XYZ file of C-alpha atoms in Angstrom:
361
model
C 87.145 137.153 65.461
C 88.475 134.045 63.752
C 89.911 132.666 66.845
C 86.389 133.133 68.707
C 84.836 131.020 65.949
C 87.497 127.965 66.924
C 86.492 128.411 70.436
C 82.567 128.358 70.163
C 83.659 124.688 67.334
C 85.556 123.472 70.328
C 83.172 123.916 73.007
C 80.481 122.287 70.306
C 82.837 119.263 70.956
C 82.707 119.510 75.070
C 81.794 116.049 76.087
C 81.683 114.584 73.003
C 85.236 114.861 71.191
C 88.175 115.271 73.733
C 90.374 115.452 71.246
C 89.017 117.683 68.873
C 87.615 120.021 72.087
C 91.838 119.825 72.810
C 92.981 120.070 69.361
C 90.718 123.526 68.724
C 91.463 124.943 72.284
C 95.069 125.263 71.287
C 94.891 126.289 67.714
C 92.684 129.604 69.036
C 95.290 130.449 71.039
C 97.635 130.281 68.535
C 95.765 131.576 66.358
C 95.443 134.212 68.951
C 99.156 134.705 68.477
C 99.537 134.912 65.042
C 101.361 131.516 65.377
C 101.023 128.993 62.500
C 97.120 128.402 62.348
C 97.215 131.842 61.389
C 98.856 131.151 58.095
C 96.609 127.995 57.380
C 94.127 130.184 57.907
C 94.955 132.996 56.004
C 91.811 134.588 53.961
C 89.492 133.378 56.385
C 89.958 135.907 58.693
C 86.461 137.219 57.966
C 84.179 133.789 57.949
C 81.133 133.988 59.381
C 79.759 131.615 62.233
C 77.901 129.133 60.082
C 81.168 128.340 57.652
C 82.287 126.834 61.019
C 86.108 127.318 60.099
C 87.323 125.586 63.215
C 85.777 122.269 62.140
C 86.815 122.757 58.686
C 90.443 123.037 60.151
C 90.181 120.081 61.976
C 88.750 117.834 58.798
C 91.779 119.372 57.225
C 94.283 117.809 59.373
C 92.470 114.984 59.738
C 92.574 114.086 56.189
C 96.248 114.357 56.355
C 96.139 111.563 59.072
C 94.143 109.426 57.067
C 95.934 109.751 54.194
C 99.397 108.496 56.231
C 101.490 111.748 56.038
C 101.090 112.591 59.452
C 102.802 109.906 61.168
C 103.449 111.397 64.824
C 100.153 112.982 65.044
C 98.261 109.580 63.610
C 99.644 108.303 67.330
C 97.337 110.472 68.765
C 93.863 109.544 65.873
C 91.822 106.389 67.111
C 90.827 106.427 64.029
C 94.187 105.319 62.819
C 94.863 103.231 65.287
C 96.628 105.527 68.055
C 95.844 106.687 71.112
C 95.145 110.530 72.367
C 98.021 111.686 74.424
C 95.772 114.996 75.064
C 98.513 116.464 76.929
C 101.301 116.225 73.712
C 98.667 116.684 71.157
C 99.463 119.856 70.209
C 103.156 119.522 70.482
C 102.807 116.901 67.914
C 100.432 119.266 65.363
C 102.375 122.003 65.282
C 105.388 120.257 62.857
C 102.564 118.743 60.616
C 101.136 122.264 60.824
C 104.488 123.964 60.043
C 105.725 121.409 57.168
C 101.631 121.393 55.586
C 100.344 124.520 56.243
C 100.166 125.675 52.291
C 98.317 122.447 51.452
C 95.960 122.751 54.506
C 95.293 126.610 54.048
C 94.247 125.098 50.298
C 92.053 122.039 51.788
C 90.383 124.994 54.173
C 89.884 127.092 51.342
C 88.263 125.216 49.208
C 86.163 122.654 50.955
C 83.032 122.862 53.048
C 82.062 121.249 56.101
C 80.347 117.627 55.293
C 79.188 115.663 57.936
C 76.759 113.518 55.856
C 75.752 111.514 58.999
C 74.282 108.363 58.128
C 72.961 107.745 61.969
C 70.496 110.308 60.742
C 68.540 107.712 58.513
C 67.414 106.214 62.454
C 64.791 108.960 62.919
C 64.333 109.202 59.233
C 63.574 105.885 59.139
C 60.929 106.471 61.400
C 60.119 109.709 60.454
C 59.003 108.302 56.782
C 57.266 105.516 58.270
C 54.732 107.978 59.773
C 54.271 110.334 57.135
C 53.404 106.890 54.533
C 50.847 105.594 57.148
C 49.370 108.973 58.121
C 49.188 110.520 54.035
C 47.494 106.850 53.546
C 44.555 107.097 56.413
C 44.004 110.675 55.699
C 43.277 109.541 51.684
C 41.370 106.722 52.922
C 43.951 104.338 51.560
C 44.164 100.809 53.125
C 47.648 100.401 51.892
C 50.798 102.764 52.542
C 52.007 105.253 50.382
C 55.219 104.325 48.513
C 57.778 107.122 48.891
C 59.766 109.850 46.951
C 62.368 111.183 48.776
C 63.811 114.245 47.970
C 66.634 115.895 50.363
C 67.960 118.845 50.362
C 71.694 119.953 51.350
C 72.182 116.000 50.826
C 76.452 115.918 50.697
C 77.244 111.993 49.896
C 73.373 111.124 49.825
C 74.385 108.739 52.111
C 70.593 109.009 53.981
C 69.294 108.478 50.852
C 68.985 105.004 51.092
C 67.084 104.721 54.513
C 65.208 101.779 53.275
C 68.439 99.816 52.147
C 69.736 99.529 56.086
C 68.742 97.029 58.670
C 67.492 98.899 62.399
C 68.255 96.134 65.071
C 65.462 97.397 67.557
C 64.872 94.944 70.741
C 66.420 92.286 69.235
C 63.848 92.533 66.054
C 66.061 93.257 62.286
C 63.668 96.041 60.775
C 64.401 97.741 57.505
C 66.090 95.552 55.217
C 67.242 92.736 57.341
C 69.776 91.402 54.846
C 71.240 94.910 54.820
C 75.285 94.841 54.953
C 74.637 98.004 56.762
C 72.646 97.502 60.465
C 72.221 100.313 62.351
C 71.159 100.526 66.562
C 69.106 103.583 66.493
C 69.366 103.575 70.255
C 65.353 104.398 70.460
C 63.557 105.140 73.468
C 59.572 104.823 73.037
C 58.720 104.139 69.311
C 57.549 106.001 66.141
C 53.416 106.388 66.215
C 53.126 103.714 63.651
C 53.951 99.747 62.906
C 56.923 100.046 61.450
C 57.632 96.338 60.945
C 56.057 96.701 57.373
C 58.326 97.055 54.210
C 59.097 100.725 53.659
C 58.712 101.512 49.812
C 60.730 103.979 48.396
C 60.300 104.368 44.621
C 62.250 107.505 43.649
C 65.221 109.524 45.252
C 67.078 112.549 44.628
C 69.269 114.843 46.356
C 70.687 118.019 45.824
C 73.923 120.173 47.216
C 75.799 123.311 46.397
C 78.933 121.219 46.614
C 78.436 117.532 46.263
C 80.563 114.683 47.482
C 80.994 111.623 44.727
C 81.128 108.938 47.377
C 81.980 106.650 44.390
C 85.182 107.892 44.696
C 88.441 107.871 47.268
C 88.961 111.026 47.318
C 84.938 111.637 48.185
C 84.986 108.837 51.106
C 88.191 110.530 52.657
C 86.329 113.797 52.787
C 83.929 112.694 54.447
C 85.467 110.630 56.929
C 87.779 113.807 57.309
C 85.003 115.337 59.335
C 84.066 113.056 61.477
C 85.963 113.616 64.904
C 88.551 111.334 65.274
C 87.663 109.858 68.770
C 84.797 108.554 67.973
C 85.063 105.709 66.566
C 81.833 103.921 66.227
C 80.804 106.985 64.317
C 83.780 106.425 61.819
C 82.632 102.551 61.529
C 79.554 103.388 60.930
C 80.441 106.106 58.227
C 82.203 103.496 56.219
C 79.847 100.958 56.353
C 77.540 103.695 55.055
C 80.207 104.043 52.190
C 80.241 100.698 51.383
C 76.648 100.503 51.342
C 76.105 103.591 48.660
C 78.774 101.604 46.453
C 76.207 98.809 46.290
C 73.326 101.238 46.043
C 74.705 104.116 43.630
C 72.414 107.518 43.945
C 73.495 110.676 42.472
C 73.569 113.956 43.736
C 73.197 116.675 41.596
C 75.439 120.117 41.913
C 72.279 122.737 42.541
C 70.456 125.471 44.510
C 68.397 124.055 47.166
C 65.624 125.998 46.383
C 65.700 126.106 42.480
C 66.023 122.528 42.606
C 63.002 121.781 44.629
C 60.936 123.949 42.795
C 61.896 121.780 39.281
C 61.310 118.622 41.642
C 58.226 119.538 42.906
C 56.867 121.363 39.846
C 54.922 117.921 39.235
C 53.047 116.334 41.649
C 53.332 112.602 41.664
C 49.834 110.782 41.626
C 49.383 107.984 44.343
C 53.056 108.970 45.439
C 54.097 110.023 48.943
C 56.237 113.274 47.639
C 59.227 113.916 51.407
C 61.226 116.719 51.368
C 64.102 115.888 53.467
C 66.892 117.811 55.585
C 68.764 117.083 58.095
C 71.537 119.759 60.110
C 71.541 122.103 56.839
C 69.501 124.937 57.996
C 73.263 126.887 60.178
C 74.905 126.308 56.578
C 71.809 128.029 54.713
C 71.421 131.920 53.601
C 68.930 133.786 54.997
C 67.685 134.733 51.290
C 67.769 130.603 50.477
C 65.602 130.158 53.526
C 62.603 132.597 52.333
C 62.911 130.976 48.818
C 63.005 127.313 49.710
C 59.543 127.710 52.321
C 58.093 130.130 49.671
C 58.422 126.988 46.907
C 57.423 124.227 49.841
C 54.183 126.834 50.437
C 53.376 126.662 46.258
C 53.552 123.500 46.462
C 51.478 122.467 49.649
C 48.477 124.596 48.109
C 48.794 122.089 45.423
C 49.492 118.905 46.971
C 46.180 116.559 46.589
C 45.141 113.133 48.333
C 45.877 111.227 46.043
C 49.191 113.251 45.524
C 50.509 114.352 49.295
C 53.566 116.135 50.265
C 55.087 115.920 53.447
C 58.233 118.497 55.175
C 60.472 115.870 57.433
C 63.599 117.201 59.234
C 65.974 116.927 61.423
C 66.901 120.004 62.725
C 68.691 121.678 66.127
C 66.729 124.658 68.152
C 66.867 126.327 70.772
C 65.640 124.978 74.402
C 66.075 126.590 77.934
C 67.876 123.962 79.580
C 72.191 122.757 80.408
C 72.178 121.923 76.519
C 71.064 125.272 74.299
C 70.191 123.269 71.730
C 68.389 120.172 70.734
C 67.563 118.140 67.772
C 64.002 117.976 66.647
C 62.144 115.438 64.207
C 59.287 117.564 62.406
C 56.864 116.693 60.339
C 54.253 118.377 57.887
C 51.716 117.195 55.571
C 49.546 118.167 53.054
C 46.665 118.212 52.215
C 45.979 116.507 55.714
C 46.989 119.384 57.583
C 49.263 117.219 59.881
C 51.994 118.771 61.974
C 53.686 116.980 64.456
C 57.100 116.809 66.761
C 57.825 113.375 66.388
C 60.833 113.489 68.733
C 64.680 114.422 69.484
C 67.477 113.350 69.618
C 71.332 113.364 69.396
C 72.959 115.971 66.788
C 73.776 112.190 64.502
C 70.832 111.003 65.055
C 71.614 108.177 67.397
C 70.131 107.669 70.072
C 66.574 109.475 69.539
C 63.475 109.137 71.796
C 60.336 109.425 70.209
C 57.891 111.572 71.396
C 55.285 112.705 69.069
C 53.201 116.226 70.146
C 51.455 118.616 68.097
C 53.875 121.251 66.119
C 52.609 124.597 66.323
């Protein structure tokens, strides 16, 4: 049931997004109704779970904020510049609703969820910085690895460019400290590694079944579309991610995630660090997709060499027993060392993460 699906996106939001936790409550019970949401919603009726059509109704109206033809209900956005008033929130929706709701049913439609979360490239950061030094001492090598990343369900590539931002760590400016981008990655304990050394990444490449051209306004409103509107820092952080990729243009090509990784992986790299890279794309992937993208990671693990290693890094949630069902995991594989680690967890974007590196069975 459709308005079950808004529920289970607004509960996702408990604790996090007051606003959006407010905004979904009410449009699943009028969706409940039949009211308006219905209509914006028409031919959706039957999405499944991982479409998450509650979120993508939320980005939708969002976008309308941001774009300045929502003027009552931009009172209510921080980031516009207002202030939630949760208990008139939904009093103020419903005329945008009304007055929108063939232009919203369209932006629902058509678009998917993107919440290319660039306070993912924290643990990444890390993350990469282990699997250089550990390919390196399991080859012998005195010297790191330099890097090809390639990441998969990659939306704006915005954590494609991990190497481009400055971490501000106790004070300390690692990455690229003259980075117009600095992240706080908000660590407790620290990756396995020295990761004060320059991290060297040579190639990148990313891949998504629907892309977003970050070059261009209409790509940087869809993604800040999705981020929830009460958090602000978040949003900062977004667009100084935006700005950054302007500086730092990297493509991401319109494909299959597994037929594309077999093509990029169909030649090893000699004296080249090959990552695959995902982060939080696994709940968007088919079943099918899943089989075919670890059967062309397995192909090419049995071929990966010391002088040409391949490592598996992601950023993932699963389940755990405790208050919060799920929690996000930092894994790491590598061949031909035979390395599998947890690294750590952390928050579902990334910041803050605490490392804490274990075997991974």
């Amino acid at each position: 049931m459709l308005a079950e699906l808004f529920l289970d996106a607004a509960r996702g939001c408990a604790g996090r997004s007051p606003l959006t936790l407010a905004l979904l409550t009410a449009a699943a019970e009028d969706l409940a109704r039949g009211g308006v949401v219905a209509r914006v919603m028409a031919g959706a009726e039957c999405d499944r779970q991982g479409t998450v059509p509650g979120l993508r109704f939320a980005g939708a109206l969002h976008r309308l904020v941001l774009e300045g033809r929502a003027p009552a209900l931009a009172a209510h956005y921080p980031t516009a510049g207002g202030e939630p008033d949760l208990a008139t929130l939904w009093d103020d929706a419903l005329p945008v609703l009304h007055e929108h709701a063939d232009e919203l049913r369209a932006l629902v439609s058509t678009t998917a969820v993107q919440t290319n979360e660039p306070g993912r490239s924290a643990p990444l950061f890390g993350g990469l910085q282990t699997a250089a030094h550990l390919a390196a001492d399991a080859a012998g090598r005195r010297a790191c690895f330099p890097v090809r990343l390639l990441e998969v369900g990659a939306s704006g590539g915005l954590n494609l460019r991990p190497h481009r931002i400055a971490y501000r760590v106790d004070g300390v400016r690692l990455g690229d400290p003259g980075s117009p981008f600095t992240l706080d990655p908000r660590w407790t304990g620290r990756p396995p590694v020295d990761v004060t050394q320059n991290l060297r990444l040579v190639r990148r490449a990313g891949c998504d079944p629907d892309p977003v051209d970050v070059t261009t306004e209409d790509g940087r409103l869809h993604l800040q579309s999705f981020v929830w509107a009460d958090q602000v820092a978040r949003f900062e952080r977004l667009r100084a991610a935006l700005d950054l990729a302007q500086l730092d243009p990297v493509p991401v090509r319109r494909a299959p995630g597994p037929e594309w990784l077999a093509e990029q992986l169909a030649r090893p790299e000699r004296d080249v660090l090959t990552v695959v890279w995902h982060s939080v794309v696994w709940q968007y992937t088919s079943p099918a997709d899943r089989a075919m993208g670890r059967s062309v990671l397995a192909e090419a693990a049995a071929r990966a060499t010391p002088p040409a290693p391949l490592a598996l890094l992601v950023y993932e949630p699963g389940r755990t027993h405790g208050p919060d069902p799920y929690r996000f995991r930092l894994l790491l594989k590598l061949w031909p060392a035979g390395v599998s680690l947890r690294l750590g967890w952390g928050a579902g974007h990334g910041i803050p993460f605490t490392w804490d590196t274990q075997p991974w069975d």
